[in-house]
PDB file of C-alpha atoms in Angstrom:
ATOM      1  CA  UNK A   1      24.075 -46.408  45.234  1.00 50.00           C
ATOM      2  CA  UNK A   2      26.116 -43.543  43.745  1.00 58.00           C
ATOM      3  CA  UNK A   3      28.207 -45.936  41.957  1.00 93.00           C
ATOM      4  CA  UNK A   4      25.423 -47.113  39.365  1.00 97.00           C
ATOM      5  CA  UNK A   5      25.172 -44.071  37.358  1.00 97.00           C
ATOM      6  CA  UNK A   6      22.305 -42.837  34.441  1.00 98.00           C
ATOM      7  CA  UNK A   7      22.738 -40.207  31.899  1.00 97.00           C
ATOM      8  CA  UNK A   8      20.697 -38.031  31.068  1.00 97.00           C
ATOM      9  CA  UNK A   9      18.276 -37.855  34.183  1.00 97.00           C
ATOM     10  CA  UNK A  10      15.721 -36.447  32.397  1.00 97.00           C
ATOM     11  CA  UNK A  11      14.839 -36.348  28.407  1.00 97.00           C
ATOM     12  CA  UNK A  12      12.391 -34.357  26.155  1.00 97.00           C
ATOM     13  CA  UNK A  13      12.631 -35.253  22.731  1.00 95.00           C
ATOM     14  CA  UNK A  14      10.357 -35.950  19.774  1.00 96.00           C
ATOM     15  CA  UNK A  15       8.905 -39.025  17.510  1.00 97.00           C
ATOM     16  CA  UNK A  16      11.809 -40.277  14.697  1.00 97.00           C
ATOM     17  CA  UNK A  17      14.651 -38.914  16.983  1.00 96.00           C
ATOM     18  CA  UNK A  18      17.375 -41.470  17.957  1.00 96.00           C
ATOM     19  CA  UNK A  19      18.242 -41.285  21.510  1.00 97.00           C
ATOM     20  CA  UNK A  20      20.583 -43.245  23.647  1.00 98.00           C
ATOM     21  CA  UNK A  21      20.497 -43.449  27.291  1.00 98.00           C
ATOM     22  CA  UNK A  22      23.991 -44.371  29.232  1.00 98.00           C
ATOM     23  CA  UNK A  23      24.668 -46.532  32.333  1.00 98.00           C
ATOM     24  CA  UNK A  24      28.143 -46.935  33.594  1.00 98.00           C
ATOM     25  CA  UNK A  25      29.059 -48.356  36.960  1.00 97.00           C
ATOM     26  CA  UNK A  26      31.875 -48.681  39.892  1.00 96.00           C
ATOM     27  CA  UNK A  27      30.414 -51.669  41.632  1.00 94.00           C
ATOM     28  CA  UNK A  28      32.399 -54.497  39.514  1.00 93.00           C
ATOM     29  CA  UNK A  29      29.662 -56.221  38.674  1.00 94.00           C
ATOM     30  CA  UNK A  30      29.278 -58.365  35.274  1.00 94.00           C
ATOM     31  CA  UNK A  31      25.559 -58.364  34.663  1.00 95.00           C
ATOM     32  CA  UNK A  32      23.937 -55.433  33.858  1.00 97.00           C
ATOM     33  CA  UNK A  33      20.159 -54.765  33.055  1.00 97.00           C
ATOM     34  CA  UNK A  34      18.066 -52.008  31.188  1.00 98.00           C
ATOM     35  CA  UNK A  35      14.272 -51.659  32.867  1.00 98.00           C
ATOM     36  CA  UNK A  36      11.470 -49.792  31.914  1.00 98.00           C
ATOM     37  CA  UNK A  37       8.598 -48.574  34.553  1.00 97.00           C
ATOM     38  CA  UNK A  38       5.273 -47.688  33.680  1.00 94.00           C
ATOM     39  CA  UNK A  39       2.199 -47.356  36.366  1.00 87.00           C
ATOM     40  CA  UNK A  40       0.572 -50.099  37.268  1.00 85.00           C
ATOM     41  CA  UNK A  41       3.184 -52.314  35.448  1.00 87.00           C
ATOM     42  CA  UNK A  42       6.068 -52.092  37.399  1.00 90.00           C
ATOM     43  CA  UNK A  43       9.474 -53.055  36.295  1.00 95.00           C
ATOM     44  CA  UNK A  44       9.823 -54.915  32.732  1.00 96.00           C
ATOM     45  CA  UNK A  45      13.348 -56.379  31.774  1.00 96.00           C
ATOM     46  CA  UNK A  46      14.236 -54.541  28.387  1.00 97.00           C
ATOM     47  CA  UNK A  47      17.850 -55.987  27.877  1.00 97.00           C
ATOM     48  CA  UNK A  48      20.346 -57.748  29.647  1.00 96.00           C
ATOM     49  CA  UNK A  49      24.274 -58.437  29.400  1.00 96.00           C
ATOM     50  CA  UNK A  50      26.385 -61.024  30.871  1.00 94.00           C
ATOM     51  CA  UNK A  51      29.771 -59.525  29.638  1.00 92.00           C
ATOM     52  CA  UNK A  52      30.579 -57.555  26.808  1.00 92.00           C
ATOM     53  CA  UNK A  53      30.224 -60.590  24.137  1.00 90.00           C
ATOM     54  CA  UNK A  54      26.819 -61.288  25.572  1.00 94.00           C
ATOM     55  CA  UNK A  55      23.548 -59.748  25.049  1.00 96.00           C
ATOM     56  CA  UNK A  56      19.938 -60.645  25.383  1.00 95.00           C
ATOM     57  CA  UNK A  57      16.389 -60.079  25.075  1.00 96.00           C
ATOM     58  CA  UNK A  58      13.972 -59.428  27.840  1.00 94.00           C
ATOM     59  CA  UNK A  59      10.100 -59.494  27.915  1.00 92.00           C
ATOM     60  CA  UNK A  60       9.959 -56.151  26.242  1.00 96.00           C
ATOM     61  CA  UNK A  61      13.218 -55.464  23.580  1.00 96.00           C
ATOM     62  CA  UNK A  62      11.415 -54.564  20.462  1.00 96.00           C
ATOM     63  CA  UNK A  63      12.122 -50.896  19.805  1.00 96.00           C
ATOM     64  CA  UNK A  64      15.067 -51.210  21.413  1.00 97.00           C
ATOM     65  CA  UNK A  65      18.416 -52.010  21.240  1.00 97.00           C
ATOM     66  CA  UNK A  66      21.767 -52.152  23.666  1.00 98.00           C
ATOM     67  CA  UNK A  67      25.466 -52.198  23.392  1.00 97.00           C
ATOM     68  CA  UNK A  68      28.235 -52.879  26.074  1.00 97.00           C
ATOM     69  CA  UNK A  69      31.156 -50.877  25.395  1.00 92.00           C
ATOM     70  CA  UNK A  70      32.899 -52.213  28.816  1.00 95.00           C
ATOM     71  CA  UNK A  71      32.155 -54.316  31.737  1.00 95.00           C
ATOM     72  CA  UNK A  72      31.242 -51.054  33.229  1.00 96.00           C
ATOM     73  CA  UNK A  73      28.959 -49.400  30.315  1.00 97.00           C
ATOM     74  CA  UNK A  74      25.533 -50.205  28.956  1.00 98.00           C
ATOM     75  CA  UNK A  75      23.906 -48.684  26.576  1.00 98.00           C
ATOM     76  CA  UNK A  76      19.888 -48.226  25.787  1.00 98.00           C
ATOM     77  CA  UNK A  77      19.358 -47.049  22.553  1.00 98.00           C
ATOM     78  CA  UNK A  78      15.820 -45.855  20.940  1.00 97.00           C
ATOM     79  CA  UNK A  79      16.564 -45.783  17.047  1.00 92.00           C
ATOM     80  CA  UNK A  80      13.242 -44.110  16.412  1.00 95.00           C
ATOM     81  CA  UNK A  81      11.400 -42.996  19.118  1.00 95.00           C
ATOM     82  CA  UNK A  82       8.059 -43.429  19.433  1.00 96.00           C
ATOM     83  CA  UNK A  83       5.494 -42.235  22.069  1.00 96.00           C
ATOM     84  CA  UNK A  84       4.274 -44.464  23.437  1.00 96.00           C
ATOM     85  CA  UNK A  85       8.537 -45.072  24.415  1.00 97.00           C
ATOM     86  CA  UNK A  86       7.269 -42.518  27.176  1.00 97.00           C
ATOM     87  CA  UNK A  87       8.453 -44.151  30.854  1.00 97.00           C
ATOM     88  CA  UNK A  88      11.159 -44.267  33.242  1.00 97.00           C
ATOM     89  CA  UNK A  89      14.124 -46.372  32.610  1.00 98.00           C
ATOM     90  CA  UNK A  90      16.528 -47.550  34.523  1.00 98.00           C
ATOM     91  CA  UNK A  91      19.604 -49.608  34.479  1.00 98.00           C
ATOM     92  CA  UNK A  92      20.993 -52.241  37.071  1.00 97.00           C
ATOM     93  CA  UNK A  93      23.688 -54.489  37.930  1.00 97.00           C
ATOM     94  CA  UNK A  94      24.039 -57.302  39.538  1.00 94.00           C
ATOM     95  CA  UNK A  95      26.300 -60.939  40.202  1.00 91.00           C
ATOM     96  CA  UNK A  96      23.795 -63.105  39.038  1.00 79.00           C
ATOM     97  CA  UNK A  97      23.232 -66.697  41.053  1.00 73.00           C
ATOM     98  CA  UNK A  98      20.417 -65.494  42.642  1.00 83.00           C
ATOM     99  CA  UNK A  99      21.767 -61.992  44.424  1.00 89.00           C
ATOM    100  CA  UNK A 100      20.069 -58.716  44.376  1.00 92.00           C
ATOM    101  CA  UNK A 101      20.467 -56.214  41.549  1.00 95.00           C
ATOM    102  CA  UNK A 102      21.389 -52.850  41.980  1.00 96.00           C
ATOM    103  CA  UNK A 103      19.498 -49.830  40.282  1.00 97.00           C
ATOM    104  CA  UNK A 104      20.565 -46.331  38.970  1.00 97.00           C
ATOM    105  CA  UNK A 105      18.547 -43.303  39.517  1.00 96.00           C
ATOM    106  CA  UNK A 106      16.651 -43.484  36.391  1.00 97.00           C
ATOM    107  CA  UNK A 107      16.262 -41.640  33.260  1.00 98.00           C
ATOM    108  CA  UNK A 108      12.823 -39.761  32.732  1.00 97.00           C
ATOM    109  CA  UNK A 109      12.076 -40.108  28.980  1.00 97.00           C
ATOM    110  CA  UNK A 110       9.038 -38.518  27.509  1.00 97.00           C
ATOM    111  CA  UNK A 111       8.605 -38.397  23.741  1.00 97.00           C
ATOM    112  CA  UNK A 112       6.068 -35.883  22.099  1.00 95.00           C
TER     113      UNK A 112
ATOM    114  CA  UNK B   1       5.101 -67.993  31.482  1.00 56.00           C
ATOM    115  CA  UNK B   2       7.236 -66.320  34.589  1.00 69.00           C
ATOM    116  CA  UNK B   3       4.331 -64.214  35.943  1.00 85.00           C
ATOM    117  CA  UNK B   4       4.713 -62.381  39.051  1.00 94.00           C
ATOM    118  CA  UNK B   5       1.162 -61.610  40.598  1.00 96.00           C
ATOM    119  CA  UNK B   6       1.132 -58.934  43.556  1.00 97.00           C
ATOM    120  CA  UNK B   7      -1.731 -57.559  45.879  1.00 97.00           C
ATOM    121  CA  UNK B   8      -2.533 -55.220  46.550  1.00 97.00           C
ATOM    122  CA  UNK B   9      -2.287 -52.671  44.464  1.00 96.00           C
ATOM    123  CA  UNK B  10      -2.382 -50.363  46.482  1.00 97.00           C
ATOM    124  CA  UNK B  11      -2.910 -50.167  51.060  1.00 98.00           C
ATOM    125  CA  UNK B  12      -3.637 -47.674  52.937  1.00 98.00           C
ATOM    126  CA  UNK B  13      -3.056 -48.580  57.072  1.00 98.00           C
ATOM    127  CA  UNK B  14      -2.666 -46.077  60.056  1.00 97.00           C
ATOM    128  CA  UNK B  15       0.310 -45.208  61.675  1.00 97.00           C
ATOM    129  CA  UNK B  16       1.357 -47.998  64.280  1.00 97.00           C
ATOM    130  CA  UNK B  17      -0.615 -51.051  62.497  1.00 97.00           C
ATOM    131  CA  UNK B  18       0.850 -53.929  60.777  1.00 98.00           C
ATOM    132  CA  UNK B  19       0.600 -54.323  56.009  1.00 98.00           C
ATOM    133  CA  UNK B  20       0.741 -57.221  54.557  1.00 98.00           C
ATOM    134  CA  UNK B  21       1.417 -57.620  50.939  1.00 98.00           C
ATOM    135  CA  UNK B  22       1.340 -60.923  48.933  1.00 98.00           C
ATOM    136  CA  UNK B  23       2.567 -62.044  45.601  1.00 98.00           C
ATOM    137  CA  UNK B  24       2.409 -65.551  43.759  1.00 97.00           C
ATOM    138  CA  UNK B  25       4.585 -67.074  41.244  1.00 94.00           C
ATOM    139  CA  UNK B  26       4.578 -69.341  38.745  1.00 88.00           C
ATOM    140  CA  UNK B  27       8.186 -70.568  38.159  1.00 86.00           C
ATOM    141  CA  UNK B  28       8.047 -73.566  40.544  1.00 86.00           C
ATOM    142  CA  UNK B  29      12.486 -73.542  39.609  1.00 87.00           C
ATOM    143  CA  UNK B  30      12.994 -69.620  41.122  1.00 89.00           C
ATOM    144  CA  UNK B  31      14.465 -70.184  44.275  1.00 90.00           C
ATOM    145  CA  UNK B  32      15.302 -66.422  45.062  1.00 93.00           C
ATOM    146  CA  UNK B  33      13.002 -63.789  46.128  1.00 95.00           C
ATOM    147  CA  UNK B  34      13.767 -59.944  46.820  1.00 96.00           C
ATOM    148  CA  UNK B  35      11.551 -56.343  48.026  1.00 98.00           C
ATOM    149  CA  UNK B  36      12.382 -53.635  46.507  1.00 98.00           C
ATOM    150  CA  UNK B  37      11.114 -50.522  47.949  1.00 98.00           C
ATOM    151  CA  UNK B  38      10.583 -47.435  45.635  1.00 97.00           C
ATOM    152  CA  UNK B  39      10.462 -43.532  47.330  1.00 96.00           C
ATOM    153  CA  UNK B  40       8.566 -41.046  45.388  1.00 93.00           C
ATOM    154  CA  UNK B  41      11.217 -39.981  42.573  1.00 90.00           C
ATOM    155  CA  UNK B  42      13.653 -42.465  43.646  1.00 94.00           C
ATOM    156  CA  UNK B  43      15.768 -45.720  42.773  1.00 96.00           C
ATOM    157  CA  UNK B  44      14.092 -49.298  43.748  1.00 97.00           C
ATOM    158  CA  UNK B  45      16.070 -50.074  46.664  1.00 97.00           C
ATOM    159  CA  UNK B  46      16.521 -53.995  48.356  1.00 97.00           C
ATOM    160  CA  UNK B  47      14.959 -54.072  51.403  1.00 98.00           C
ATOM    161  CA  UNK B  48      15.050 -57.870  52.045  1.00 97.00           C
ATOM    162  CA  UNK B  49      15.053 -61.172  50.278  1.00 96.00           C
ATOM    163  CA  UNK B  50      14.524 -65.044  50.997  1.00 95.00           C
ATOM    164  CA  UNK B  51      16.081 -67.768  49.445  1.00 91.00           C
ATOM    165  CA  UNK B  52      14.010 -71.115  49.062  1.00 85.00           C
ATOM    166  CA  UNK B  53      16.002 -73.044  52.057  1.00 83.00           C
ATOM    167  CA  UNK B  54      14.509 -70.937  54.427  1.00 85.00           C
ATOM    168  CA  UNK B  55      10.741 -69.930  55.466  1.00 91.00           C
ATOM    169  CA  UNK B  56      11.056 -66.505  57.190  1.00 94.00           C
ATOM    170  CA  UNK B  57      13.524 -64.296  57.692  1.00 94.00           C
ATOM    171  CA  UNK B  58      13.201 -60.916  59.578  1.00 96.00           C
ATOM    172  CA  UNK B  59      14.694 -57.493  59.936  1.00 95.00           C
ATOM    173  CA  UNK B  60      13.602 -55.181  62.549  1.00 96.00           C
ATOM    174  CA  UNK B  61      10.002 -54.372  61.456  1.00 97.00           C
ATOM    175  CA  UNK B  62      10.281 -55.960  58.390  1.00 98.00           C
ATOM    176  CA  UNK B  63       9.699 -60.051  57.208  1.00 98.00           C
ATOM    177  CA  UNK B  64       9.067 -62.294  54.721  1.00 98.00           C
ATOM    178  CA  UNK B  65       7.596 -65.674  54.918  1.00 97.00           C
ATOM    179  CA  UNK B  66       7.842 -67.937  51.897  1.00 96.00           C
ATOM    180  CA  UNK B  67       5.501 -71.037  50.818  1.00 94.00           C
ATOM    181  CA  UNK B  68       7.140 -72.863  47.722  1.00 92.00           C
ATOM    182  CA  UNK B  69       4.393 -75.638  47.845  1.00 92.00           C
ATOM    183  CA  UNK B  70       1.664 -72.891  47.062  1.00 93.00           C
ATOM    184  CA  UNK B  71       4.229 -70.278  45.018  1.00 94.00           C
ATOM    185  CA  UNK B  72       3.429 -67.554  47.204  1.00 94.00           C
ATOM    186  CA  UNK B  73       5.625 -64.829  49.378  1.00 97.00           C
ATOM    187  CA  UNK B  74       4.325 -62.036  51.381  1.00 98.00           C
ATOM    188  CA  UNK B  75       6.127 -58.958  53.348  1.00 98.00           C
ATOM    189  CA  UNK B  76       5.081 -58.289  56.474  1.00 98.00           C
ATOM    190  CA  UNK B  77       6.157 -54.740  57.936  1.00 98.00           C
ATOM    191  CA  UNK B  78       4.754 -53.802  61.046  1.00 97.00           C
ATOM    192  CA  UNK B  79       4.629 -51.007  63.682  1.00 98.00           C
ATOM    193  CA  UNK B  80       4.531 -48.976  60.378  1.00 98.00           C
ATOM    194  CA  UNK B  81       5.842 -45.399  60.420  1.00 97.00           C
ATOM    195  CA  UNK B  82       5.192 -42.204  57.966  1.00 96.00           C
ATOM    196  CA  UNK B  83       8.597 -42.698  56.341  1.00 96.00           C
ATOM    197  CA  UNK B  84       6.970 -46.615  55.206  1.00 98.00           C
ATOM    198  CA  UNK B  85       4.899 -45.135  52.653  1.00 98.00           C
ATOM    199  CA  UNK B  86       6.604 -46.076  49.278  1.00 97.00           C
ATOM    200  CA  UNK B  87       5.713 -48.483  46.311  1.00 97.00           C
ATOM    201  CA  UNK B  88       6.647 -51.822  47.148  1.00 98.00           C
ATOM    202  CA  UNK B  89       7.963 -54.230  44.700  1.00 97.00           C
ATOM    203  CA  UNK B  90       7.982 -58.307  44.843  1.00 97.00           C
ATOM    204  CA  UNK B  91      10.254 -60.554  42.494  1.00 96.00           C
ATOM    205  CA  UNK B  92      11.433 -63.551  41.674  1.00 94.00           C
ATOM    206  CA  UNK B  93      14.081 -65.300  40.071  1.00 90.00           C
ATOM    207  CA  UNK B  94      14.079 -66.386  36.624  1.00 82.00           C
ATOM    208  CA  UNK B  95      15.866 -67.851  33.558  1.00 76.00           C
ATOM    209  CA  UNK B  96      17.605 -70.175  35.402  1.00 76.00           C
ATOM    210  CA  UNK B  97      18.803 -67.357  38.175  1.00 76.00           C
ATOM    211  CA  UNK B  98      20.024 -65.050  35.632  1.00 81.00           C
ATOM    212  CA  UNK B  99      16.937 -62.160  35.911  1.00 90.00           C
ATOM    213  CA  UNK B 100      14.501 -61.395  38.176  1.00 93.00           C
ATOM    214  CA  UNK B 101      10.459 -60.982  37.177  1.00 93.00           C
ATOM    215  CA  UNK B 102       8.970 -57.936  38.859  1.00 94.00           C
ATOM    216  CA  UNK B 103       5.461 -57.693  40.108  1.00 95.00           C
ATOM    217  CA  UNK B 104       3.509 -54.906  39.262  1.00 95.00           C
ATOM    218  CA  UNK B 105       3.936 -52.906  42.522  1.00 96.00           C
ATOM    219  CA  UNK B 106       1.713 -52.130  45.797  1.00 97.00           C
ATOM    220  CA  UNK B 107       1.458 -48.403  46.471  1.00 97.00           C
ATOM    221  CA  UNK B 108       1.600 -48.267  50.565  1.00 98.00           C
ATOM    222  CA  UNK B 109       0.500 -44.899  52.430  1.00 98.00           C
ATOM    223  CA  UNK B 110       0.984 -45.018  56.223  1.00 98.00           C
ATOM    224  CA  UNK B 111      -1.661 -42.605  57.657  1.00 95.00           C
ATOM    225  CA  UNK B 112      -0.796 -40.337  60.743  1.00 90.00           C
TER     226      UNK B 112
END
């Protein structure tokens, strides 16, 4: 879906920097989700956000923190990045109650 | 814990034969379960899901049967074709219905 929408798609940077990764999306939905995929551990729930009051932890949120600037924006931010921050990340929204979520194309983050 | 477990890892089948892959989880209150199918490079994209009232459901070549008594799902594909191969990801609901759990991914390659 063209409508969920990462920026940058790809990232080089190095340990200390701060970087922030952007989601925004067209689809409507309230819920929106940051994920981070490493082989051979699949997908692992970094933040989540009901609506822009709400935000919470996943399995995984140390290191890392979020804002939602609008029902349509999520944020990802890495205040100091680390290597081992390396992975693909990717953002995803969904309706909740048990309906399928709906990813973005990813961001490729590599930290030297 | 919510624990997703998936296997294989990875499954290799000629061209024409049916794959099976099976996960098991441990959140006996999930009663929504999606496949997400992941091209090299690409988005995870929703290829089916069940929902607890139901045992199977199918789609073309594709299926999933679901057994809440023993916490375990499984996709079937069969007559499998080049354009198959992908990583294939299992999940279930969580936190009430508010995230999914992701399991850790079964690399497929359909061999000509």
């Amino acid at each position: 879906d063209a409508d969920v929408t990462q920026t940058p798609r790809n990232r080089i940077t190095k340990t200390g920097k701060r970087i922030m990764l952007e989601c925004s999306q067209t689809k409507g939905h309230d819920r929106m989700y940051w994920y981070r995929q490493d082989p051979g551990l699949g997908l692992r729930l970094i933040y989540y956000s009901f609506d822009v009051k709400d935000i919470n932890k996943g399995e995984i949120s140390d290191g890392y923190s979020v804002s939602r600037q609008a029902q349509a924006k999520f944020s990802l931010s890495l205040e100091s990045a680390i290597p081992n921050q390396t992975a693909l990340y990717f953002c995803a929204t969904g309706t909740g109650g048990n309906q399928p979520q709906h990813f973005g194309d990813g961001t490729r983050l590599s930290i030297l | 814990g919510e624990n997703v477990e998936q296997h294989p890892s990875t499954l290799s089948v000629q061209e024409g034969d049916s794959a099976v892959i099976k996960c098991t989880y441990s959140d006996s209150a999930s009663n929504y379960f999606p496949w997400y199918k992941q091209e090299l490079g690409k988005r995870p994209q929703l290829i089916i899901d069940i929902r607890s009232n139901v045992g199977e459901k199918k789609d073309q070549r594709i299926a999933v049967t679901l057994n809440k008594t023993a916490k375990h799902f499984s996709l079937h594909i069969t007559e499998t074709q080049p354009e198959d191969s992908a990583v294939y990801f299992c999940a279930e609901s969580t936190g009430g219905g508010n995230k999914l759990t992701f399991g850790t991914g079964t690399q497929l390659k359909v061999e000509l």
